[in-house]
Amino acid sequence: MTEAAKKDLVNALAELVKERRLCAELLSKPYERGGTYEATMLRFVEFQTAIEAVERALLSEADYP
């Protein structure tokens, strides 16, 4: 993997982690029915899924020149 490709994946991972942390911050507040809790939980799961995908990409790309 080229350094540029690795840098892109690492930067993407950092941004996804930032967004996940923002979701976690919102989820730590008291639950309000009809609020945005459910939507935030879905976004949190989406970010976590994307983070895991980028981590797998970093591992698999390490096997290729």
PDB file of C-alpha atoms in Angstrom:
ATOM      1  CA  MET A   1       0.000   0.000   0.000  1.00  0.00           C
ATOM      2  CA  THR A   2       1.277   3.434  -0.828  1.00  0.00           C
ATOM      3  CA  GLU A   3       1.820   5.919   1.954  1.00  0.00           C
ATOM      4  CA  ALA A   4      -0.863   8.161   0.426  1.00  0.00           C
ATOM      5  CA  ALA A   5      -3.430   5.347   0.482  1.00  0.00           C
ATOM      6  CA  LYS A   6      -2.551   4.473   4.061  1.00  0.00           C
ATOM      7  CA  LYS A   7      -2.783   8.134   5.070  1.00  0.00           C
ATOM      8  CA  ASP A   8      -6.235   8.414   3.465  1.00  0.00           C
ATOM      9  CA  LEU A   9      -7.517   5.392   5.379  1.00  0.00           C
ATOM     10  CA  VAL A  10      -6.022   6.596   8.663  1.00  0.00           C
ATOM     11  CA  ASN A  11      -7.560  10.055   8.161  1.00  0.00           C
ATOM     12  CA  ALA A  12     -10.935   8.516   7.340  1.00  0.00           C
ATOM     13  CA  LEU A  13     -10.707   6.401  10.473  1.00  0.00           C
ATOM     14  CA  ALA A  14      -9.912   9.440  12.615  1.00  0.00           C
ATOM     15  CA  GLU A  15     -12.923  11.343  11.261  1.00  0.00           C
ATOM     16  CA  LEU A  16     -15.250   8.396  11.820  1.00  0.00           C
ATOM     17  CA  VAL A  17     -14.040   8.024  15.402  1.00  0.00           C
ATOM     18  CA  LYS A  18     -14.686  11.743  16.007  1.00  0.00           C
ATOM     19  CA  GLU A  19     -18.253  11.380  14.751  1.00  0.00           C
ATOM     20  CA  ARG A  20     -18.819   8.249  16.848  1.00  0.00           C
ATOM     21  CA  ARG A  21     -17.635  10.145  19.940  1.00  0.00           C
ATOM     22  CA  LEU A  22     -20.118  12.931  19.215  1.00  0.00           C
ATOM     23  CA  CYS A  23     -22.897  10.359  18.994  1.00  0.00           C
ATOM     24  CA  ALA A  24     -21.769   8.783  22.265  1.00  0.00           C
ATOM     25  CA  GLU A  25     -21.869  12.195  23.919  1.00  0.00           C
ATOM     26  CA  LEU A  26     -25.467  12.684  22.790  1.00  0.00           C
ATOM     27  CA  LEU A  27     -26.423   9.165  23.868  1.00  0.00           C
ATOM     28  CA  SER A  28     -25.039   9.784  27.359  1.00  0.00           C
ATOM     29  CA  LYS A  29     -27.721  12.395  28.021  1.00  0.00           C
ATOM     30  CA  PRO A  30     -31.053  11.428  29.611  1.00  0.00           C
ATOM     31  CA  TYR A  31     -33.487   9.703  27.249  1.00  0.00           C
ATOM     32  CA  GLU A  32     -36.339  11.820  25.901  1.00  0.00           C
ATOM     33  CA  ARG A  33     -39.179  10.037  24.140  1.00  0.00           C
ATOM     34  CA  GLY A  34     -39.741  11.351  20.646  1.00  0.00           C
ATOM     35  CA  GLY A  35     -36.351  12.998  20.603  1.00  0.00           C
ATOM     36  CA  THR A  36     -33.419  12.154  18.419  1.00  0.00           C
ATOM     37  CA  TYR A  37     -32.127   9.311  20.608  1.00  0.00           C
ATOM     38  CA  GLU A  38     -33.148   6.546  18.199  1.00  0.00           C
ATOM     39  CA  ALA A  39     -31.686   8.339  15.187  1.00  0.00           C
ATOM     40  CA  THR A  40     -28.468   8.991  17.095  1.00  0.00           C
ATOM     41  CA  MET A  41     -28.233   5.325  18.079  1.00  0.00           C
ATOM     42  CA  LEU A  42     -28.607   4.310  14.428  1.00  0.00           C
ATOM     43  CA  ARG A  43     -25.884   6.777  13.408  1.00  0.00           C
ATOM     44  CA  PHE A  44     -23.635   5.420  16.162  1.00  0.00           C
ATOM     45  CA  VAL A  45     -24.042   1.890  14.797  1.00  0.00           C
ATOM     46  CA  GLU A  46     -23.394   3.118  11.242  1.00  0.00           C
ATOM     47  CA  PHE A  47     -20.193   4.852  12.343  1.00  0.00           C
ATOM     48  CA  GLN A  48     -19.062   1.760  14.247  1.00  0.00           C
ATOM     49  CA  THR A  49     -19.682  -0.408  11.183  1.00  0.00           C
ATOM     50  CA  ALA A  50     -17.704   2.001   9.003  1.00  0.00           C
ATOM     51  CA  ILE A  51     -14.854   2.114  11.541  1.00  0.00           C
ATOM     52  CA  GLU A  52     -14.615  -1.667  11.518  1.00  0.00           C
ATOM     53  CA  ALA A  53     -14.626  -1.674   7.703  1.00  0.00           C
ATOM     54  CA  VAL A  54     -11.787   0.862   7.521  1.00  0.00           C
ATOM     55  CA  GLU A  55      -9.797  -1.105  10.099  1.00  0.00           C
ATOM     56  CA  ARG A  56     -10.233  -4.259   7.991  1.00  0.00           C
ATOM     57  CA  ALA A  57      -9.201  -2.319   4.882  1.00  0.00           C
ATOM     58  CA  LEU A  58      -6.010  -1.167   6.600  1.00  0.00           C
ATOM     59  CA  LEU A  59      -5.186  -4.756   7.535  1.00  0.00           C
ATOM     60  CA  SER A  60      -5.938  -6.189   4.103  1.00  0.00           C
ATOM     61  CA  GLU A  61      -4.142  -3.406   2.235  1.00  0.00           C
ATOM     62  CA  ALA A  62      -1.015  -4.121   4.264  1.00  0.00           C
ATOM     63  CA  ASP A  63      -0.763  -7.415   2.351  1.00  0.00           C
ATOM     64  CA  TYR A  64      -0.504  -5.667  -1.020  1.00  0.00           C
ATOM     65  CA  PRO A  65       2.373  -3.555  -2.370  1.00  0.00           C
TER      66      PRO A  65
END
